[in-house]
Short mmCIF file of C-alpha atoms in Angstrom, two decimals:
data_model
loop_
_atom_site.label_atom_id
_atom_site.label_comp_id
_atom_site.label_asym_id
_atom_site.label_seq_id
_atom_site.Cartn_x
_atom_site.Cartn_y
_atom_site.Cartn_z
CA MET A 1 0.00 0.00 0.00
CA MET A 2 1.47 3.33 -1.10
CA GLY A 3 0.33 5.26 1.98
CA SER A 4 2.09 2.96 4.44
CA TYR A 5 5.23 2.94 2.27
CA VAL A 6 5.43 6.73 2.31
CA LEU A 7 4.72 6.80 6.05
CA ASP A 8 7.45 4.20 6.68
CA LEU A 9 9.90 6.33 4.67
CA ALA A 10 8.98 9.44 6.65
CA ARG A 11 9.38 7.62 9.97
CA SER A 12 12.75 6.10 9.06
CA ARG A 13 14.43 9.19 7.63
CA LYS A 14 17.16 10.89 9.60
CA THR A 15 18.86 14.23 9.63
CA VAL A 16 22.60 14.24 9.05
CA ARG A 17 24.51 17.03 10.72
CA ARG A 18 28.00 15.58 10.51
CA PHE A 19 29.75 15.38 7.19
CA LEU A 20 32.98 13.94 5.93
CA PRO A 21 35.83 16.47 5.82
CA SER A 22 36.64 15.57 2.21
CA GLU A 23 35.49 17.83 -0.60
CA LEU A 24 32.74 16.73 -2.97
CA ASP A 25 33.48 16.12 -6.61
CA LEU A 26 31.97 19.21 -8.29
CA GLY A 27 31.07 17.15 -11.36
CA SER A 28 28.79 15.02 -9.17
CA VAL A 29 27.27 18.15 -7.64
CA PHE A 30 26.46 19.57 -11.06
CA VAL A 31 24.91 16.26 -12.22
CA ALA A 32 22.71 16.27 -9.09
CA LEU A 33 21.71 19.89 -9.71
CA GLU A 34 20.86 19.11 -13.33
CA ALA A 35 18.56 16.32 -12.09
CA VAL A 36 16.97 18.66 -9.53
CA CYS A 37 16.22 21.20 -12.25
CA GLN A 38 14.02 18.60 -13.98
CA ALA A 39 11.59 18.58 -11.03
CA PRO A 40 8.14 20.01 -11.74
CA SER A 41 7.18 23.45 -10.51
CA GLY A 42 4.12 25.68 -10.71
CA ALA A 43 3.47 26.80 -14.29
CA ILE A 44 6.70 25.05 -15.27
CA SER A 45 8.56 28.13 -14.06
CA GLN A 46 11.46 26.36 -12.30
CA PRO A 47 12.06 29.46 -10.16
CA TRP A 48 15.04 28.10 -8.23
CA ARG A 49 18.62 29.23 -8.49
CA PHE A 50 21.65 27.47 -7.04
CA ILE A 51 24.98 28.81 -5.89
CA VAL A 52 27.82 26.36 -5.30
CA VAL A 53 29.99 27.61 -2.44
CA THR A 54 33.43 26.05 -2.07
CA ASP A 55 35.17 28.59 0.18
CA SER A 56 35.16 27.28 3.78
CA GLN A 57 34.99 30.77 5.33
CA VAL A 58 31.98 31.71 3.21
CA LYS A 59 30.30 28.40 4.11
CA LYS A 60 30.94 29.13 7.80
CA LYS A 61 29.33 32.57 7.52
CA ILE A 62 26.31 31.11 5.70
CA ARG A 63 25.93 28.44 8.38
CA GLU A 64 26.14 31.00 11.20
CA ALA A 65 23.51 33.20 9.54
CA CYS A 66 21.20 30.23 8.96
CA GLU A 67 21.59 29.00 12.53
CA ALA A 68 20.81 32.47 13.88
CA GLY A 69 17.69 32.66 11.70
CA GLU A 70 16.62 29.19 12.77
CA LYS A 71 17.13 30.02 16.44
CA GLU A 72 15.04 33.18 16.08
CA PHE A 73 12.29 31.30 14.22
CA TYR A 74 12.04 28.51 16.78
CA SER A 75 12.03 30.97 19.68
CA LYS A 76 8.66 32.19 18.35
CA VAL A 77 7.14 28.78 17.55
CA ARG A 78 5.31 26.76 20.12
CA GLY A 79 4.14 23.22 19.55
CA ASN A 80 1.07 21.68 21.10
CA SER A 81 2.15 18.29 22.44
CA GLU A 82 -1.42 17.35 23.44
CA SER A 83 -2.81 17.37 19.90
CA GLY A 84 0.27 16.11 18.08
CA CYS A 85 1.33 17.42 14.69
CA LEU A 86 -2.14 17.02 13.16
CA GLY A 87 -3.94 19.11 15.77
CA GLY A 88 -7.64 19.17 14.94
CA VAL A 89 -7.23 17.81 11.40
CA SER A 90 -9.67 15.06 10.51
CA ALA A 91 -8.37 11.99 8.70
CA GLY A 92 -11.73 11.58 6.94
CA ARG A 93 -12.22 12.50 3.32
CA ASN A 94 -14.78 14.93 2.04
CA HIS A 95 -16.16 13.81 -1.33
CA SER A 96 -18.59 16.66 -2.05
#
């Protein structure tokens, strides 16, 4: 069943926050980006742009800025542990 497969994938995924110190092969990065650009988008606009950053100091500054933004965002977000992530959402389907 497709629904349980997708749910199993979502439950088994993990976030990786530690990376190998070795540099990536840029050719592989560009092949991956070419594949990503084939993904569908609204009105076939493909509005995304990518910047490949190789300088370690620039990457450090980007990471620090992102972490600061994330910290600020999560300081304003409150979860509701009683209702779970679905809150008051009904699992029923409306076929009107």
